[in-house]
Amino acid sequence: MNSIGSENKPLEVAIIGSGPSGYYAAQSLFGSEKKINITMFDRLPTPYGLVRGGVAPDHQKIKNVIRVYEKISISPGFQFIGNVLVGKDISIDDLRNNFHATIFACGAETDRKLGIPGEDLQGSHTATAFVGWYNGHPDYRDLSFDLDQEIAVVVGQGNVAADVSRILSKTADELKQTDIADHALQQLAESKIKEIHVIGRRGPVQAKFTPEELKEFGELEDCNPVVDSSTLQLNEASQKELESPEGRTNVKNFEVFKDFANRDLTKKNRSCFFRFLEGPIELMGTERLEGILLAKNSLSGDPFKQRAEKTGETVEQKCGILFRSIGYNGIPIEGVPFDEKEGIFPNDKGRLLDNGSVVNGVYVTGWIKRGPSGIIGTNKPDSVETVNCLLEDIEKIDGEKSGNSGIMKILSEKQTRAVNYDGWKKIDEAEVKRGEPKGKPREKFTRIEEMLDIIK
Ligand code: NAP
């Protein structure tokens, strides 16, 4: 009898999600000595997840990682099935019936809530919505953002907040040769925003930006980065964070903030203010957003564990538009255990858990496994860990599975319009062609119907 993973009996694996963690799982599977077939699913007709829909349009170099994913996509044994939503178009049972193993790599698709009054006032948006909008994600392309406002607030000091603030700070000229969606470029070109306030509940040493991202604010054509030097006074624990080897990134960020604070402000139309130790209490306004009430905070606790505590003082900041950029949460899929508190699928090193017990044949990787942290490369070792668990378990796996062909049969019976990798390449080529006259790397299709029309 051939064992599973041999030439005549390949291991059939489904990967749900075609972002970095899904592709690194595929790469790691193909790197093993086993014979493996992989079917990768995405709910959109387009692959690459956050590399297409999340990475900022003015960070094209980061998107070069797609070359690696393209190579994986044309490997023997690999199939892409786009425009198929797991949990709706196919069920968890369909996956179990057709694959020996399933790896969920479906990311963290929703935003964390601030949980304060006024959060849903008109003019208050999630970073996800804005990022999706300027990146041409079909879910968000029809949203509108009132860029006639003069003051914007961005809550949170991570790299997503940096992306959102930078896009708001840039001129149309700085954006026009990126792959920013056309509808967004047109509206941003008319933007009347003059001030962007990027607000951290903790101090400058605790900001989660990466220094490279932060430095970019010092190089903007028509926007000054502004830091009030009095906000760079540090308590003892923050000093210790800077002195510790773990604090290297924080030291670099702190140096950038000091540079911003010492700059002579040149005459520019926009200013981006980095503010610290201010926690949102309430979004104010009646019909629509008019401002934000912030608690002045101080820090308490040991180095690297400092928490923000209210001092009792408050400050109001007027704003007509606000973006909540305080991290993401995963969303549940019917039939899969979900940890509501952490917003992830519960797991042990990538093995899915149900009430603490391992669910045979089901694995997780990426943000839905560990939560929304890390850069693209962080997903590589994470996926290797998950795949190692899967390969350790291979002896326990049994049975004939039809893999891709079984799923295609179900989809065809349901008349679901699945998009394969060749279909995606047609969309890809058409987008690149549309971008050429504008000097853009591509002009994305932003509606699923438009994408499907290309493949007809
Ligand atoms: P993040 O790095 O976790 O930052 C979240 C920010 O929100 C932190 O400043 C956090 O402050 C703040 N926050 C959380 N809850 C809050 C609350 N209730 N009130 C006020 N502030 C609150 O998350 P992210 O920016 O969404 O990024 C997610 C991951 O993607 C990160 O690992 C990031 O580096 C990565 N990413 C990378 C790039 C890039 O490499 N170019 C681009 C985008 C995203 P505390 O520290 O006090 O919790």
mmCIF file of C-alpha atoms in Angstrom, residues 219-421:
data_model
loop_
_atom_site.group_PDB
_atom_site.id
_atom_site.type_symbol
_atom_site.label_atom_id
_atom_site.label_comp_id
_atom_site.label_asym_id
_atom_site.label_seq_id
_atom_site.Cartn_x
_atom_site.Cartn_y
_atom_site.Cartn_z
ATOM 1 C CA GLU A 219 10.512 63.491 3.115
ATOM 2 C CA LEU A 220 7.047 64.616 2.067
ATOM 3 C CA GLU A 221 6.674 67.217 -0.657
ATOM 4 C CA ASP A 222 4.017 69.422 0.929
ATOM 5 C CA CYS A 223 3.620 68.261 4.536
ATOM 6 C CA ASN A 224 5.678 69.007 7.653
ATOM 7 C CA PRO A 225 5.974 66.347 10.349
ATOM 8 C CA VAL A 226 5.429 68.052 13.707
ATOM 9 C CA VAL A 227 6.396 66.848 17.182
ATOM 10 C CA ASP A 228 6.165 69.022 20.295
ATOM 11 C CA SER A 229 9.546 68.546 22.000
ATOM 12 C CA SER A 230 7.926 68.689 25.459
ATOM 13 C CA THR A 231 6.175 65.395 24.648
ATOM 14 C CA LEU A 232 9.569 63.685 24.276
ATOM 15 C CA GLN A 233 10.349 63.839 28.016
ATOM 16 C CA LEU A 234 10.665 60.234 29.152
ATOM 17 C CA ASN A 235 9.948 58.479 32.431
ATOM 18 C CA GLU A 236 12.501 56.062 33.895
ATOM 19 C CA ALA A 237 10.923 52.920 32.485
ATOM 20 C CA SER A 238 10.891 54.359 28.962
ATOM 21 C CA GLN A 239 14.568 55.335 29.339
ATOM 22 C CA LYS A 240 15.262 51.715 30.308
ATOM 23 C CA GLU A 241 13.373 50.507 27.223
ATOM 24 C CA LEU A 242 15.684 52.628 25.074
ATOM 25 C CA GLU A 243 18.785 51.289 26.839
ATOM 26 C CA SER A 244 17.759 47.660 26.440
ATOM 27 C CA PRO A 245 18.832 45.590 23.388
ATOM 28 C CA GLU A 246 15.146 44.830 22.741
ATOM 29 C CA GLY A 247 14.523 48.543 22.342
ATOM 30 C CA ARG A 248 16.585 49.064 19.175
ATOM 31 C CA THR A 249 13.565 49.885 16.988
ATOM 32 C CA ASN A 250 12.246 52.232 19.652
ATOM 33 C CA VAL A 251 15.607 54.042 19.788
ATOM 34 C CA LYS A 252 15.454 54.610 16.028
ATOM 35 C CA ASN A 253 11.860 55.866 16.208
ATOM 36 C CA PHE A 254 12.768 58.152 19.093
ATOM 37 C CA GLU A 255 15.653 59.611 17.091
ATOM 38 C CA VAL A 256 13.249 60.339 14.215
ATOM 39 C CA PHE A 257 10.777 62.037 16.573
ATOM 40 C CA LYS A 258 13.633 64.150 17.979
ATOM 41 C CA ASP A 259 14.620 65.116 14.444
ATOM 42 C CA PHE A 260 11.013 66.132 13.684
ATOM 43 C CA ALA A 261 10.821 68.158 16.908
ATOM 44 C CA ASN A 262 14.043 70.040 16.055
ATOM 45 C CA ARG A 263 13.119 70.915 12.496
ATOM 46 C CA ASP A 264 12.427 74.446 11.337
ATOM 47 C CA LEU A 265 9.002 74.171 9.773
ATOM 48 C CA THR A 266 9.121 75.127 6.133
ATOM 49 C CA LYS A 267 6.124 76.663 4.399
ATOM 50 C CA LYS A 268 4.008 73.708 3.446
ATOM 51 C CA ASN A 269 0.269 73.280 3.042
ATOM 52 C CA ARG A 270 -0.104 70.337 5.374
ATOM 53 C CA SER A 271 1.134 69.325 8.814
ATOM 54 C CA CYS A 272 1.185 65.868 10.329
ATOM 55 C CA PHE A 273 1.284 66.032 14.135
ATOM 56 C CA PHE A 274 2.548 63.049 16.146
ATOM 57 C CA ARG A 275 0.956 63.231 19.598
ATOM 58 C CA PHE A 276 1.528 61.000 22.590
ATOM 59 C CA LEU A 277 -0.059 59.967 25.887
ATOM 60 C CA GLU A 278 -3.575 60.809 24.743
ATOM 61 C CA GLY A 279 -6.316 58.175 24.851
ATOM 62 C CA PRO A 280 -9.681 58.551 23.103
ATOM 63 C CA ILE A 281 -12.649 58.919 25.489
ATOM 64 C CA GLU A 282 -15.391 60.076 23.164
ATOM 65 C CA LEU A 283 -16.005 61.099 19.583
ATOM 66 C CA MET A 284 -18.018 64.285 19.729
ATOM 67 C CA GLY A 285 -20.718 65.598 17.419
ATOM 68 C CA THR A 286 -24.454 65.412 16.907
ATOM 69 C CA GLU A 287 -25.239 64.815 13.245
ATOM 70 C CA ARG A 288 -21.642 64.075 12.332
ATOM 71 C CA LEU A 289 -18.159 64.018 13.813
ATOM 72 C CA GLU A 290 -16.951 67.363 15.150
ATOM 73 C CA GLY A 291 -14.092 66.425 17.435
ATOM 74 C CA ILE A 292 -12.477 63.935 19.750
ATOM 75 C CA LEU A 293 -12.190 64.098 23.536
ATOM 76 C CA LEU A 294 -8.861 62.733 24.697
ATOM 77 C CA ALA A 295 -7.688 61.728 28.150
ATOM 78 C CA LYS A 296 -4.172 62.853 29.009
ATOM 79 C CA ASN A 297 -2.312 59.730 30.059
ATOM 80 C CA SER A 298 0.788 58.825 31.992
ATOM 81 C CA LEU A 299 2.620 55.505 31.890
ATOM 82 C CA SER A 300 2.931 52.997 34.680
ATOM 83 C CA GLY A 301 4.508 49.567 34.933
ATOM 84 C CA ASP A 302 7.804 47.889 34.158
ATOM 85 C CA PRO A 303 9.792 48.536 30.993
ATOM 86 C CA PHE A 304 8.075 47.012 27.916
ATOM 87 C CA LYS A 305 4.935 46.412 29.988
ATOM 88 C CA GLN A 306 3.945 50.015 30.559
ATOM 89 C CA ARG A 307 0.276 50.788 30.467
ATOM 90 C CA ALA A 308 -1.483 54.070 29.776
ATOM 91 C CA GLU A 309 -3.334 55.495 32.761
ATOM 92 C CA LYS A 310 -5.587 58.536 32.756
ATOM 93 C CA THR A 311 -4.224 61.527 34.656
ATOM 94 C CA GLY A 312 -7.687 63.081 35.006
ATOM 95 C CA GLU A 313 -6.864 65.879 32.555
ATOM 96 C CA THR A 314 -8.596 65.939 29.186
ATOM 97 C CA VAL A 315 -8.088 67.744 25.918
ATOM 98 C CA GLU A 316 -10.386 68.285 22.943
ATOM 99 C CA GLN A 317 -9.232 68.132 19.356
ATOM 100 C CA LYS A 318 -11.512 69.361 16.598
ATOM 101 C CA CYS A 319 -11.726 67.078 13.591
ATOM 102 C CA GLY A 320 -14.125 66.445 10.720
ATOM 103 C CA ILE A 321 -12.775 63.050 9.747
ATOM 104 C CA LEU A 322 -11.218 60.324 11.857
ATOM 105 C CA PHE A 323 -9.653 56.929 11.210
ATOM 106 C CA ARG A 324 -9.481 54.218 13.877
ATOM 107 C CA SER A 325 -6.261 52.318 13.297
ATOM 108 C CA ILE A 326 -5.923 50.244 16.443
ATOM 109 C CA GLY A 327 -5.392 46.745 15.048
ATOM 110 C CA TYR A 328 -7.400 43.998 13.428
ATOM 111 C CA ASN A 329 -9.456 40.971 14.439
ATOM 112 C CA GLY A 330 -10.144 37.737 12.611
ATOM 113 C CA ILE A 331 -13.704 36.867 11.637
ATOM 114 C CA PRO A 332 -15.343 33.486 12.321
ATOM 115 C CA ILE A 333 -16.113 30.933 9.599
ATOM 116 C CA GLU A 334 -19.119 28.695 10.097
ATOM 117 C CA GLY A 335 -18.046 25.314 11.435
ATOM 118 C CA VAL A 336 -14.618 26.454 12.659
ATOM 119 C CA PRO A 337 -13.929 27.128 16.390
ATOM 120 C CA PHE A 338 -13.236 30.808 17.070
ATOM 121 C CA ASP A 339 -11.593 32.614 19.989
ATOM 122 C CA GLU A 340 -13.739 35.744 20.332
ATOM 123 C CA LYS A 341 -11.398 37.443 22.787
ATOM 124 C CA GLU A 342 -8.257 37.145 20.675
ATOM 125 C CA GLY A 343 -10.044 37.241 17.310
ATOM 126 C CA ILE A 344 -8.162 34.139 16.117
ATOM 127 C CA PHE A 345 -8.783 30.446 15.448
ATOM 128 C CA PRO A 346 -7.597 28.696 18.652
ATOM 129 C CA ASN A 347 -4.542 26.607 17.910
ATOM 130 C CA ASP A 348 -1.425 24.960 19.232
ATOM 131 C CA LYS A 349 1.557 25.873 17.002
ATOM 132 C CA GLY A 350 -0.874 25.844 14.058
ATOM 133 C CA ARG A 351 -2.978 22.774 14.924
ATOM 134 C CA LEU A 352 -6.591 23.914 15.232
ATOM 135 C CA LEU A 353 -8.077 23.350 18.700
ATOM 136 C CA ASP A 354 -11.695 22.825 19.669
ATOM 137 C CA ASN A 355 -12.199 23.270 23.415
ATOM 138 C CA GLY A 356 -8.532 22.470 23.883
ATOM 139 C CA SER A 357 -8.523 19.281 21.739
ATOM 140 C CA VAL A 358 -6.728 19.048 18.405
ATOM 141 C CA VAL A 359 -9.046 18.955 15.382
ATOM 142 C CA ASN A 360 -7.473 16.377 13.086
ATOM 143 C CA GLY A 361 -6.489 17.577 9.628
ATOM 144 C CA VAL A 362 -7.175 21.289 10.204
ATOM 145 C CA TYR A 363 -4.416 23.883 10.619
ATOM 146 C CA VAL A 364 -4.025 27.641 10.799
ATOM 147 C CA THR A 365 -1.318 30.122 9.888
ATOM 148 C CA GLY A 366 -0.675 33.869 9.709
ATOM 149 C CA TRP A 367 -2.812 36.512 11.425
ATOM 150 C CA ILE A 368 -5.709 34.124 12.058
ATOM 151 C CA LYS A 369 -3.218 31.944 13.966
ATOM 152 C CA ARG A 370 -1.165 34.455 15.969
ATOM 153 C CA GLY A 371 -3.139 37.724 15.727
ATOM 154 C CA PRO A 372 -2.444 40.771 13.555
ATOM 155 C CA SER A 373 1.240 41.380 14.127
ATOM 156 C CA GLY A 374 4.455 41.409 12.174
ATOM 157 C CA ILE A 375 5.533 42.291 8.672
ATOM 158 C CA ILE A 376 5.082 40.111 5.554
ATOM 159 C CA GLY A 377 8.254 38.114 6.282
ATOM 160 C CA THR A 378 7.020 37.212 9.781
ATOM 161 C CA ASN A 379 4.557 34.870 8.095
ATOM 162 C CA LYS A 380 7.287 32.667 6.688
ATOM 163 C CA PRO A 381 8.529 31.029 9.904
ATOM 164 C CA ASP A 382 4.947 31.028 11.163
ATOM 165 C CA SER A 383 3.795 28.982 8.174
ATOM 166 C CA VAL A 384 6.825 26.680 8.390
ATOM 167 C CA GLU A 385 5.829 25.877 11.987
ATOM 168 C CA THR A 386 2.275 25.033 10.898
ATOM 169 C CA VAL A 387 3.418 22.919 7.952
ATOM 170 C CA ASN A 388 5.877 21.045 10.187
ATOM 171 C CA CYS A 389 2.942 20.092 12.442
ATOM 172 C CA LEU A 390 0.970 18.944 9.400
ATOM 173 C CA LEU A 391 3.864 16.840 8.114
ATOM 174 C CA GLU A 392 4.411 15.322 11.584
ATOM 175 C CA ASP A 393 0.744 14.274 11.544
ATOM 176 C CA ILE A 394 0.862 12.714 8.079
ATOM 177 C CA GLU A 395 1.052 9.152 9.427
ATOM 178 C CA LYS A 396 -2.349 9.662 11.073
ATOM 179 C CA ILE A 397 -3.946 10.747 7.795
ATOM 180 C CA ASP A 398 -5.779 8.170 5.757
ATOM 181 C CA GLY A 399 -8.260 7.748 2.937
ATOM 182 C CA GLU A 400 -8.688 8.665 -0.709
ATOM 183 C CA LYS A 401 -9.327 12.336 -1.390
ATOM 184 C CA SER A 402 -10.081 13.807 -4.761
ATOM 185 C CA GLY A 403 -8.661 17.269 -3.993
ATOM 186 C CA ASN A 404 -9.173 19.965 -6.604
ATOM 187 C CA SER A 405 -11.299 17.893 -8.993
ATOM 188 C CA GLY A 406 -13.810 17.062 -6.236
ATOM 189 C CA ILE A 407 -14.179 20.707 -5.312
ATOM 190 C CA MET A 408 -14.490 21.826 -8.932
ATOM 191 C CA LYS A 409 -17.353 19.358 -9.321
ATOM 192 C CA ILE A 410 -19.193 20.896 -6.362
ATOM 193 C CA LEU A 411 -18.585 24.415 -7.653
ATOM 194 C CA SER A 412 -19.778 23.534 -11.118
ATOM 195 C CA GLU A 413 -22.944 21.924 -9.701
ATOM 196 C CA LYS A 414 -23.594 25.126 -7.782
ATOM 197 C CA GLN A 415 -22.719 27.204 -10.864
ATOM 198 C CA THR A 416 -20.186 29.178 -8.883
ATOM 199 C CA ARG A 417 -17.963 31.241 -11.132
ATOM 200 C CA ALA A 418 -14.530 30.115 -9.905
ATOM 201 C CA VAL A 419 -11.429 31.867 -11.247
ATOM 202 C CA ASN A 420 -8.260 29.844 -11.798
ATOM 203 C CA TYR A 421 -4.693 31.127 -12.037
#
